[in-house]
mmCIF file of C-alpha atoms (C1' of nucleotides) in Angstrom:
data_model
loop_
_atom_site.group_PDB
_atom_site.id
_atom_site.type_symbol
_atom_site.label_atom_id
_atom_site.label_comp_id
_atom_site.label_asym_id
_atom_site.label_seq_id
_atom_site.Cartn_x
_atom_site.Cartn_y
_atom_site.Cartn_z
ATOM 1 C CA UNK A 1 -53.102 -20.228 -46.999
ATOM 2 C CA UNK A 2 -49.412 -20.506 -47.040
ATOM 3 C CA UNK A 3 -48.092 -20.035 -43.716
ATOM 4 C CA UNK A 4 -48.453 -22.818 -40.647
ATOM 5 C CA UNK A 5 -50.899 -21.655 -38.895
ATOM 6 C CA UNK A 6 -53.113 -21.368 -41.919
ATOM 7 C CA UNK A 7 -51.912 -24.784 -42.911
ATOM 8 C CA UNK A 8 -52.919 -26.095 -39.829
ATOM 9 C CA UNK A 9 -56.369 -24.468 -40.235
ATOM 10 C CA UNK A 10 -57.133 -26.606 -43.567
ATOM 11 C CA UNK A 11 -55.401 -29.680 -42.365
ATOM 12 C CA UNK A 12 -57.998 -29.680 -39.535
ATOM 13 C CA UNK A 13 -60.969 -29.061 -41.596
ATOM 14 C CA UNK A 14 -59.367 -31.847 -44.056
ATOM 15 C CA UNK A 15 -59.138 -34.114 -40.841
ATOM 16 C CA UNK A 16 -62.788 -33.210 -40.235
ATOM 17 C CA UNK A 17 -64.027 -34.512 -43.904
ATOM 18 C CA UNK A 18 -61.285 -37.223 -45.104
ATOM 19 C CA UNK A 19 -59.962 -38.959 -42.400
ATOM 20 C CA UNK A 20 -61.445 -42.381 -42.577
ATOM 21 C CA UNK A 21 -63.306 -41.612 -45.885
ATOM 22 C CA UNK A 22 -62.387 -42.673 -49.486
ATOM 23 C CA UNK A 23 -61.197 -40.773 -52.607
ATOM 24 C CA UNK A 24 -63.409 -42.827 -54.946
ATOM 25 C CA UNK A 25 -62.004 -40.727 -58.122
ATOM 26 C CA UNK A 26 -59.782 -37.500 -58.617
ATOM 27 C CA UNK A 27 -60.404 -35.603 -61.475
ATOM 28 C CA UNK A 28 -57.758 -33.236 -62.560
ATOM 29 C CA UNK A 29 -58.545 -29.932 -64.163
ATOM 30 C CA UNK A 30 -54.703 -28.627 -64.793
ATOM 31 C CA UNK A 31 -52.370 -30.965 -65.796
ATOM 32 C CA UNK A 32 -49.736 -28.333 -63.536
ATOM 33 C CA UNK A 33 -51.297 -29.232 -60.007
ATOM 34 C CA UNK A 34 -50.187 -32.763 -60.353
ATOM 35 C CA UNK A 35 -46.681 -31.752 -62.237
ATOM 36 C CA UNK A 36 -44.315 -34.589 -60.672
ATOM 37 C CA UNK A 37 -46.335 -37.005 -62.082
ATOM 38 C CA UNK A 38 -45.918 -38.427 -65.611
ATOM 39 C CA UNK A 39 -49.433 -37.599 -66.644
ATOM 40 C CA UNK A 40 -52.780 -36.653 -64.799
ATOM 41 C CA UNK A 41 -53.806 -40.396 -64.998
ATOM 42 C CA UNK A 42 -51.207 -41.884 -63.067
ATOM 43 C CA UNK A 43 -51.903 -39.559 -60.581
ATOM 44 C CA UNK A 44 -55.796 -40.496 -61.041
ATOM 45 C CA UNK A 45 -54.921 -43.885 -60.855
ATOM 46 C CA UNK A 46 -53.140 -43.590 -57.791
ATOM 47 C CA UNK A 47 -55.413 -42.205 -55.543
ATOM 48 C CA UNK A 48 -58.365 -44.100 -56.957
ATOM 49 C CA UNK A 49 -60.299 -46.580 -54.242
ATOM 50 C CA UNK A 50 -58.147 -45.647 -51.635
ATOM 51 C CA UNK A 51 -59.053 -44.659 -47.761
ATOM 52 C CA UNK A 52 -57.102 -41.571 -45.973
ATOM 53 C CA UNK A 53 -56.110 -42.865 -42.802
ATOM 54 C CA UNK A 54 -54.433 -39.504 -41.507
ATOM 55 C CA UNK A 55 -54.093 -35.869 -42.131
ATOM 56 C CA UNK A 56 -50.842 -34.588 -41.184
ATOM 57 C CA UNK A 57 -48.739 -31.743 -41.823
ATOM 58 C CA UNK A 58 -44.804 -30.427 -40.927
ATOM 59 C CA UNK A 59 -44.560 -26.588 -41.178
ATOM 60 C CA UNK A 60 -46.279 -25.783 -44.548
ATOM 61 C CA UNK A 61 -46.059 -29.305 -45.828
ATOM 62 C CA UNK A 62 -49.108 -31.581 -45.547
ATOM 63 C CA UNK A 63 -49.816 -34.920 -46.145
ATOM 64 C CA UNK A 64 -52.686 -37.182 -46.894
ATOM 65 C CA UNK A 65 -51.603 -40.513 -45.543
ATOM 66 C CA UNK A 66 -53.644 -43.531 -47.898
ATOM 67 C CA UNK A 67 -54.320 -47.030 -47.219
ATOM 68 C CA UNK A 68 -52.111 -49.589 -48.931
ATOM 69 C CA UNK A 69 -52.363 -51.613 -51.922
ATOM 70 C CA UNK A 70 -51.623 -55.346 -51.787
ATOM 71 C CA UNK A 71 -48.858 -54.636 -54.135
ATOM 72 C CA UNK A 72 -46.876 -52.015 -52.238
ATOM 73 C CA UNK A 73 -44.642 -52.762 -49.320
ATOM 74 C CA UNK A 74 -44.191 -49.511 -48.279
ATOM 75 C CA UNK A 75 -46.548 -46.657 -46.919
ATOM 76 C CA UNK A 76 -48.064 -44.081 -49.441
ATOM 77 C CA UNK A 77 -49.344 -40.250 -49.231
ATOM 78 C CA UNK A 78 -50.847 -37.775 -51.260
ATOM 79 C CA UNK A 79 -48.471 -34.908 -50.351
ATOM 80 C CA UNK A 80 -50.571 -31.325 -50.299
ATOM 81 C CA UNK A 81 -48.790 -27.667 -50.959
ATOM 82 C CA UNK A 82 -50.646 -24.707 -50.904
ATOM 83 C CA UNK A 83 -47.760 -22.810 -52.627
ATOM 84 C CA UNK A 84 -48.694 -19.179 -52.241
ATOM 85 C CA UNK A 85 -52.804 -19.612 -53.500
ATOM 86 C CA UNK A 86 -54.166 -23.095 -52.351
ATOM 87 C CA UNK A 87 -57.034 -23.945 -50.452
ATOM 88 C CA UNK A 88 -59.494 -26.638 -50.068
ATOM 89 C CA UNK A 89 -63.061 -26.437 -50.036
ATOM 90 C CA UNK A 90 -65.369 -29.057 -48.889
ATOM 91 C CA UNK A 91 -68.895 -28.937 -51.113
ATOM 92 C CA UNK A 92 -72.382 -31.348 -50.933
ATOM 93 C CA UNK A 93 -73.040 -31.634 -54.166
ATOM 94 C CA UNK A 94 -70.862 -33.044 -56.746
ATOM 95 C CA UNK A 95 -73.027 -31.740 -59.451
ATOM 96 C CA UNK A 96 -71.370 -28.657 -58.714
ATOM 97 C CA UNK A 97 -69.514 -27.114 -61.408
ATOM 98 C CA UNK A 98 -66.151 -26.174 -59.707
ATOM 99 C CA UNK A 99 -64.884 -23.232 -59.547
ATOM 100 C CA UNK A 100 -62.484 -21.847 -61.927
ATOM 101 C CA UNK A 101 -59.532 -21.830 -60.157
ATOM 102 C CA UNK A 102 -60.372 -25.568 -59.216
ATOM 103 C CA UNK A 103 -57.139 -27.186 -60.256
ATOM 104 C CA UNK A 104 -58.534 -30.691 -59.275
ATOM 105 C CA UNK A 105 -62.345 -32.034 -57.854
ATOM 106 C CA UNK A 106 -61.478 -35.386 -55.275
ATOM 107 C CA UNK A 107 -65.057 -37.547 -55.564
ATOM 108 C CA UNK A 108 -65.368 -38.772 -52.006
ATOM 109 C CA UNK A 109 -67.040 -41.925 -49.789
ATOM 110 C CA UNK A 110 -67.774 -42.077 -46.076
ATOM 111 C CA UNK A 111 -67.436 -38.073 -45.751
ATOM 112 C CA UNK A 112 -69.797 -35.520 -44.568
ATOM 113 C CA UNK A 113 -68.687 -33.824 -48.001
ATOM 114 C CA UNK A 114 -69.593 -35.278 -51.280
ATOM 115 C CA UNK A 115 -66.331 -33.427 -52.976
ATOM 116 C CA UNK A 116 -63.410 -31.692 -51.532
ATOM 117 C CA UNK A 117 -61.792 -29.282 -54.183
ATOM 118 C CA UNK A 118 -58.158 -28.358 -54.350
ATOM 119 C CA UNK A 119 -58.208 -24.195 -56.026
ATOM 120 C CA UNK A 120 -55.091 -22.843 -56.895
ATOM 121 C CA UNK A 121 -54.787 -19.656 -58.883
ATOM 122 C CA UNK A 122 -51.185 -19.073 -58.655
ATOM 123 C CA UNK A 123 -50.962 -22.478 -59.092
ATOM 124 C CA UNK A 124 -47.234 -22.683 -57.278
ATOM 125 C CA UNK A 125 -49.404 -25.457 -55.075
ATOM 126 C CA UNK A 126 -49.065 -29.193 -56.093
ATOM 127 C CA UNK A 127 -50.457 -32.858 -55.210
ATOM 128 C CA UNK A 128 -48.410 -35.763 -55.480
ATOM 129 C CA UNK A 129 -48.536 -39.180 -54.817
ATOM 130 C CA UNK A 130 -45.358 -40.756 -53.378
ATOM 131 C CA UNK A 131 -43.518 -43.260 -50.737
ATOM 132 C CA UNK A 132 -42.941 -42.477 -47.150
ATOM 133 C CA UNK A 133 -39.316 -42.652 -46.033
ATOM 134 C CA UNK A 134 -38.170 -43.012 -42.578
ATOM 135 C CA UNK A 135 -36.188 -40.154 -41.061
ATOM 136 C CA UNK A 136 -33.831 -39.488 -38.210
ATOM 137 C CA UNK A 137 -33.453 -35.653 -37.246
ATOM 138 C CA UNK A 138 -30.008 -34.390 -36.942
ATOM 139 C CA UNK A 139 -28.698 -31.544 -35.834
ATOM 140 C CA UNK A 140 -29.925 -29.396 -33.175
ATOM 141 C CA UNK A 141 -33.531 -29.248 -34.607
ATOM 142 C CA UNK A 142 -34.247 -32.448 -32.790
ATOM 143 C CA UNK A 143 -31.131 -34.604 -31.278
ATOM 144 C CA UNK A 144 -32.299 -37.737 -29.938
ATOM 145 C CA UNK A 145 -35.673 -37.717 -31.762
ATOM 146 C CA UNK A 146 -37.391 -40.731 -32.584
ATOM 147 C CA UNK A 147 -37.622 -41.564 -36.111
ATOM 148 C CA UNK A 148 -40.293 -39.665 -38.216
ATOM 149 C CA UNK A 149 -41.907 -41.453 -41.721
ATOM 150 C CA UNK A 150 -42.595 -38.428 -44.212
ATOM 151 C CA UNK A 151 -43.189 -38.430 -47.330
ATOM 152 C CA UNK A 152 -40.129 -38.924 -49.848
ATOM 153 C CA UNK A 153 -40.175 -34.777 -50.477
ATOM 154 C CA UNK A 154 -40.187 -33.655 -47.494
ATOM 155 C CA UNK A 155 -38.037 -35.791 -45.480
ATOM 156 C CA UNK A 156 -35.211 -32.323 -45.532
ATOM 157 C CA UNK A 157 -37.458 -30.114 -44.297
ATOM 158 C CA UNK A 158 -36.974 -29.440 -40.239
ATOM 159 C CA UNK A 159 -39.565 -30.013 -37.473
ATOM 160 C CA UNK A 160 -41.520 -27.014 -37.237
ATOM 161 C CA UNK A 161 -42.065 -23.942 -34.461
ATOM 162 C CA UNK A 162 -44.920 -25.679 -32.983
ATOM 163 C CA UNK A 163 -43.891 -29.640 -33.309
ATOM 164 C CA UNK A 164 -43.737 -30.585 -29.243
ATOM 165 C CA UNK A 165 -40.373 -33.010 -29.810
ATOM 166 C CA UNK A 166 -38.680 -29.518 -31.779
ATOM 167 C CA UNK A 167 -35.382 -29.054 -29.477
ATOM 168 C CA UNK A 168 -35.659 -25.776 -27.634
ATOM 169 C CA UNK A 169 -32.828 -24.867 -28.413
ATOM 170 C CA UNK A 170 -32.374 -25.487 -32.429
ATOM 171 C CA UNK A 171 -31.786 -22.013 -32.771
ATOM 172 C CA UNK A 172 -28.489 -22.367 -32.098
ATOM 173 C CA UNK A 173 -28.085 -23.988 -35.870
ATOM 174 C CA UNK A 174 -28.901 -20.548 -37.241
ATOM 175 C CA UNK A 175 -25.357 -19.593 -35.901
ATOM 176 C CA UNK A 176 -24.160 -21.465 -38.556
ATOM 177 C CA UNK A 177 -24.971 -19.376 -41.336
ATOM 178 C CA UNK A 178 -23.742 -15.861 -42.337
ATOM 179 C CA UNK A 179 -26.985 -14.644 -43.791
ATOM 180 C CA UNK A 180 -29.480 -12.231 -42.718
ATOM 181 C CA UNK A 181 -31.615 -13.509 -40.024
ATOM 182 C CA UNK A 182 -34.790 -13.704 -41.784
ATOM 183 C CA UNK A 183 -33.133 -15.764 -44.631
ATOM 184 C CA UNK A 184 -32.838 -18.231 -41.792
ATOM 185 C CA UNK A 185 -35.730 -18.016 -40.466
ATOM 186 C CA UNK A 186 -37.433 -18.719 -43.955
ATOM 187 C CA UNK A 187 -35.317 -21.656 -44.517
ATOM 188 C CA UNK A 188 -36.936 -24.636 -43.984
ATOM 189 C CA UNK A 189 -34.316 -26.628 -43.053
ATOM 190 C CA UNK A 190 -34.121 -25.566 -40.472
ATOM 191 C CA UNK A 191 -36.906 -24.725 -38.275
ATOM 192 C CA UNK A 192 -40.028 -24.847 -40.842
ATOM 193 C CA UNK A 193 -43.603 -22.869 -41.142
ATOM 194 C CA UNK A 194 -42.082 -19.549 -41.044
ATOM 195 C CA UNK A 195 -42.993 -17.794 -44.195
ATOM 196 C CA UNK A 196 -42.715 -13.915 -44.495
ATOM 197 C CA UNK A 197 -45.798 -12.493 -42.257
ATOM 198 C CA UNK A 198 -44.333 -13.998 -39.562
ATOM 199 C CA UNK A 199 -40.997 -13.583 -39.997
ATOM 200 C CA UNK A 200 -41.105 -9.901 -40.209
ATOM 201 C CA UNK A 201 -43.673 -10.283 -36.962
ATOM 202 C CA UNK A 202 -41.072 -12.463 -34.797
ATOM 203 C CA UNK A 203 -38.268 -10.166 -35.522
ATOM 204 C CA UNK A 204 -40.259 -6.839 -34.677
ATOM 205 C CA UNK A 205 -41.185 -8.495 -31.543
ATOM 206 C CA UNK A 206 -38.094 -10.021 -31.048
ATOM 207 C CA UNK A 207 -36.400 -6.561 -31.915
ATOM 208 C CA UNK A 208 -33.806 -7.995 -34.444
ATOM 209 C CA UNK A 209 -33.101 -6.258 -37.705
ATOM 210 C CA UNK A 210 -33.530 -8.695 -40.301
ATOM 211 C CA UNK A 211 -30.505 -8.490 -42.176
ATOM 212 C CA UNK A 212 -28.320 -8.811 -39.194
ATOM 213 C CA UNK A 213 -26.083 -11.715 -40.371
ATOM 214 C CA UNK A 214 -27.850 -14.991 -38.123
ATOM 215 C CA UNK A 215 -23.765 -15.764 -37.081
ATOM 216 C CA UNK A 216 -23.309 -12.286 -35.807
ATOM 217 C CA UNK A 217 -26.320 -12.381 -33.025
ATOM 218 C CA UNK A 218 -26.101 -13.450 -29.861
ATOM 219 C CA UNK A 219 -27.699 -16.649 -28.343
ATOM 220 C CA UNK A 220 -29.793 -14.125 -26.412
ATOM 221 C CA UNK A 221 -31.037 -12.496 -29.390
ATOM 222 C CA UNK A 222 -31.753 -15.957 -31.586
ATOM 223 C CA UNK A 223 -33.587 -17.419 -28.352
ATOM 224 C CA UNK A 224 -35.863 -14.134 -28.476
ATOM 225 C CA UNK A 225 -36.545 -14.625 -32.436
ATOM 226 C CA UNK A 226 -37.112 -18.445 -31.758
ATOM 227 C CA UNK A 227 -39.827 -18.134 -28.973
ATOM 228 C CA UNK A 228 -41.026 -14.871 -30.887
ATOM 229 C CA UNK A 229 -41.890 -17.377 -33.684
ATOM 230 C CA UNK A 230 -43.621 -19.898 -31.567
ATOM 231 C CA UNK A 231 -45.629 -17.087 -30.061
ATOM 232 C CA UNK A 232 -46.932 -15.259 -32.907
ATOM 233 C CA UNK A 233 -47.794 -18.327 -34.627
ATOM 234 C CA UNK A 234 -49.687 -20.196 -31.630
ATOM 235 C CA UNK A 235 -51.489 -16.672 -31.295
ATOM 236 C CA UNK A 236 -52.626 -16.630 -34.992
ATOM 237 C CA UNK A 237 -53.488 -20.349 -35.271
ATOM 238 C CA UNK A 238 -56.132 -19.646 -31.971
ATOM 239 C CA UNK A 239 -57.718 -16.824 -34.219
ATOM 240 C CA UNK A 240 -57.891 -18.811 -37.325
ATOM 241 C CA UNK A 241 -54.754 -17.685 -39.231
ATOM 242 C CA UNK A 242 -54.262 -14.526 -41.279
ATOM 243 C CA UNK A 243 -55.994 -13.318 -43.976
ATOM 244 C CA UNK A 244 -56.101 -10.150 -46.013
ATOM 245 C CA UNK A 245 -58.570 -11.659 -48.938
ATOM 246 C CA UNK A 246 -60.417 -14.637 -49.834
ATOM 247 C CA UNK A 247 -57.803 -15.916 -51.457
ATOM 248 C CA UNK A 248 -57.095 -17.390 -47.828
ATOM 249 C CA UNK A 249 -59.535 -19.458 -46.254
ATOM 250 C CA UNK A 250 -60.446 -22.619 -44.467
ATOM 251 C CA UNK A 251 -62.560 -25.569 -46.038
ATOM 252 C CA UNK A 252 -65.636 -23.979 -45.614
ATOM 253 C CA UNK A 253 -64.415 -20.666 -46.992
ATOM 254 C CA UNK A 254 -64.075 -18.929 -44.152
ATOM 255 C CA UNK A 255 -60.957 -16.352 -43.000
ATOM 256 C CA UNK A 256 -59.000 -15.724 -40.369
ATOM 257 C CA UNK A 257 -58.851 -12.757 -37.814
ATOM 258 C CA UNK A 258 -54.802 -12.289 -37.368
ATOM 259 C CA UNK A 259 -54.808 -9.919 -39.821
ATOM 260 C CA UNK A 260 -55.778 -7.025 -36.821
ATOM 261 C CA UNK A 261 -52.655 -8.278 -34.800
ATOM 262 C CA UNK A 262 -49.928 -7.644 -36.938
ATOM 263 C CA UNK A 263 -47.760 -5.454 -35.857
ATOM 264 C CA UNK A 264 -44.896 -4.818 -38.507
ATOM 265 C CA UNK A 265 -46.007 -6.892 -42.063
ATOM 266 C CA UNK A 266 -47.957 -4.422 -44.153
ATOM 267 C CA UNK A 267 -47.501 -1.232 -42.146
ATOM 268 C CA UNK A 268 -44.868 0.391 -43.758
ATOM 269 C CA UNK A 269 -45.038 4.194 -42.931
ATOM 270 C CA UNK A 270 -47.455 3.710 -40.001
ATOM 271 C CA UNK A 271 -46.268 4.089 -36.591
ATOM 272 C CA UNK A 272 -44.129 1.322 -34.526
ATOM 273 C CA UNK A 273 -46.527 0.453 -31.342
ATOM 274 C CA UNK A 274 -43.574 0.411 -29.347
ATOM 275 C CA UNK A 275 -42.167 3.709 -30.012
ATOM 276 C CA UNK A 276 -44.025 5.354 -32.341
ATOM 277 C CA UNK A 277 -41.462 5.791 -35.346
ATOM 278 C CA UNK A 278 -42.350 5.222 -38.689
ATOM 279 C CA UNK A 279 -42.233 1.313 -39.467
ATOM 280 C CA UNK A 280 -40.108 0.775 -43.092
ATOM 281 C CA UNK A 281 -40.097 -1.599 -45.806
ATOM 282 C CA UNK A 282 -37.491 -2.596 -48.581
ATOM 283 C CA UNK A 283 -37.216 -5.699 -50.372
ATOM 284 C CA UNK A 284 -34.747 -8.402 -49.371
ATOM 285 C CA UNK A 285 -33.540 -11.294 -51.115
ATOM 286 C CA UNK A 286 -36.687 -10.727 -53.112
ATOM 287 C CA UNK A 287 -39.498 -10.459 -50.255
ATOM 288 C CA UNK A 288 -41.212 -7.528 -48.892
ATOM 289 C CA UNK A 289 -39.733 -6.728 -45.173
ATOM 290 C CA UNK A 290 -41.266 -4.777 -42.612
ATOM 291 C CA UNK A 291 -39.654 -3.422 -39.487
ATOM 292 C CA UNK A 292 -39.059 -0.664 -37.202
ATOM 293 C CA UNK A 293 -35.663 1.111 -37.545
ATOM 294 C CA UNK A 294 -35.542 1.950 -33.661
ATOM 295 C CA UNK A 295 -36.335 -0.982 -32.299
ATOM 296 C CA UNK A 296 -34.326 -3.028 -34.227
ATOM 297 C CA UNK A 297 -30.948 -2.040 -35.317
ATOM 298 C CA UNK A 298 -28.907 -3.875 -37.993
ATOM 299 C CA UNK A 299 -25.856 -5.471 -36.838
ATOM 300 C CA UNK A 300 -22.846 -5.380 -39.136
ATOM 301 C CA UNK A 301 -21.182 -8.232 -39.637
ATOM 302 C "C1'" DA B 1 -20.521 -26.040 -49.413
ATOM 303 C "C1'" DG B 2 -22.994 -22.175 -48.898
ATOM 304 C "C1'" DT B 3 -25.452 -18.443 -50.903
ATOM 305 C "C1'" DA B 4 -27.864 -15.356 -54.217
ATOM 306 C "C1'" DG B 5 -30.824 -15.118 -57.996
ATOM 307 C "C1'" DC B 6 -34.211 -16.575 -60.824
ATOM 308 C "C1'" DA B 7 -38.051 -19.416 -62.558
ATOM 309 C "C1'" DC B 8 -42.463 -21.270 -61.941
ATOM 310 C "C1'" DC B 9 -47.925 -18.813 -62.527
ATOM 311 C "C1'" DT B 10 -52.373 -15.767 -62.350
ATOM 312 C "C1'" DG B 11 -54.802 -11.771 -61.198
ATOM 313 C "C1'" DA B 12 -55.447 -7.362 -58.782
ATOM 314 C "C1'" DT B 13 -53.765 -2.856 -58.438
ATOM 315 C "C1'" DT B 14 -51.088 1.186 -59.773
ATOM 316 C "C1'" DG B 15 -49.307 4.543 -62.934
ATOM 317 C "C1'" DC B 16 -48.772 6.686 -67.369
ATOM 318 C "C1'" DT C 1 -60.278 3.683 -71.278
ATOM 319 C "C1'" DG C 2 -56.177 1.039 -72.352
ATOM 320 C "C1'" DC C 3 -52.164 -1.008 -71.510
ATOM 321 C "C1'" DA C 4 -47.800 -1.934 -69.246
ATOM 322 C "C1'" DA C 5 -45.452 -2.361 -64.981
ATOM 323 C "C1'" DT C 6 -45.529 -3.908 -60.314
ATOM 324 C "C1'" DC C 7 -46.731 -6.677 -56.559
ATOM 325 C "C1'" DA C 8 -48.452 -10.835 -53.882
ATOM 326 C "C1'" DG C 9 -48.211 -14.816 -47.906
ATOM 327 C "C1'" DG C 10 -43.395 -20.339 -51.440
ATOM 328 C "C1'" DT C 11 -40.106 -23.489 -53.035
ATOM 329 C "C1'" DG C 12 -36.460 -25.455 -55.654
ATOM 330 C "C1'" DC C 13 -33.131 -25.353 -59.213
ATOM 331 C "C1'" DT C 14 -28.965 -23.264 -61.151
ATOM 332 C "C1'" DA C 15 -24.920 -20.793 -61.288
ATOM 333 C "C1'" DC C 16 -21.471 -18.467 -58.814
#
DNA sequence: AGTAGCACCTGATTGC
DNA sequence: TGCAATCAGGTGCTAC
């Protein structure tokens, strides 16, 4: 469930079933899933015997933080992308046979759930085991913010829309680039968890074309787009995140309700609830967009 | 340095 | 019915 409202979804219903329980064995069913590693059984070996102490995530990144080993000196997490296809689902019985798109099984202690299974069937989603690093935001995504320990791969990616110490006003980095709006928005650098739903939502509501170049708007404008984020994602995380299939789902396999309040992603040729003109689509820089062509007009650069 | 383009995959759907 | 083309919600590497 890719964007972060989904994410946020599974890393509460991970919270619910790990925190404070042990991985007592990981069994990997495609070698892929746990690709940064230099084989499946270092990765085994490195989550073997050990407690999850916290479940936390930063825009579509989540981590498993793990108790330490006497050898290690500093702090360790099983880092957790969904990619465009990942879920996790919680089961009783371990003598379950997983389901086919089960890219690897995680035997458990001390949890309500006697496995929690990582599917994957686009398998763009990975696990990996790595160090924590301490980081110091910069720029305007949060000046003055104390320092953050993430794991090692994510430490570039920027607070996200719904992280209370985010600086209201970090849009103004996006002024610093000449792409299109949405490219902006979908870079994680700087504000992360916006993925392409929602970015084609905040700009409808914001009423910004999203290939106006991001140094060619207005504060105004990029102040609307930024809050238009926040709110579209705070409203779909209170329904349980968007979901068109099963492909999208929490732990326990169940989907979200967001999918009714979309306003612009997916209607392409059905009326703008604004105005009532025909809502279009193209593709840019290689993603579907959605938007209406009264309400938001392209600004040349 | 910043940006565009492509690669990484599987499976469902569409069109001939 | 069969098969190829197209499309899908993400990220990171490479080449301009």
């Amino acid at each position: 469930m890719p964007e972060l409202p989904e994410v946020e979804v599974v890393r509460r219903g991970l919270e619910t079933f790990l925190k404070d329980a042990t991985i007592t064995r990981a069994e990997v069913r495609r070698d892929s899933a746990v690709r940064h590693h230099f084989s499946p059984d270092e990765f085994a070996f490195l989550v073997a015997d050990r407690r999850v102490t916290a479940v936390v995530r930063r825009g579509k990144f989540m981590w498993w933080e793990l108790s330490a080993r006497d050898d290690e000196d500093t702090p360790v997490a099983l880092s957790a992308h969904l990619g465009m296809s990942g879920q996790f689902r919680a089961f009783d019985d371990a003598g379950q046979e997983p389901h086919k798109h089960c890219r690897t099984r995680f035997h458990l202690g001390g949890s309500d759930a006697a496995v929690m299974d990582f599917h994957d069937q686009r398998t763009f989603g990975y696990l990996r085991v790595e160090p924590m690093v301490p980081t110091v935001d910069g720029g305007a995504a949060g000046q003055g913010t104390p320092t953050a320990w993430l794991p090692q791969s994510v430490a570039h990616i920027g607070r996200d829309a719904l992280d209370p110490l985010l600086s209201p006003d970090a849009y103004r980095s996006w002024r610093s680039s000449s792409r299109g709006i949405k490219q902006v928005l979908l870079d994680q650098q700087f504000i992360s968890g916006v993925g392409n739903i929602y970015a084609d939502e905040a700009l409808w509501a914001a009423r910004v074309h999203p290939q106006s170049p991001a140094n060619s708007l207005s504060f105004q404008a990029l102040a609307r787009v930024f809050e238009a984020a926040r709110t579209v994602m705070a409203a779909a995380l209170a329904v349980g995140g968007t979901s068109f299939d099963d492909l999208y789902v929490n732990v326990n396999g169940e989907s979200g309700y967001f999918a009714r309040g979309l306003e612009a992603y997916g209607r392409a040729g059905e009326p703008c609830s604004r105005c009532g003109v025909p809502l279009e689509k193209a593709t840019i820089g290689g993603r579907g967009t959605h938007w209406c062509p009264r309400c938001q007009r392209r600004i040349a650069r």
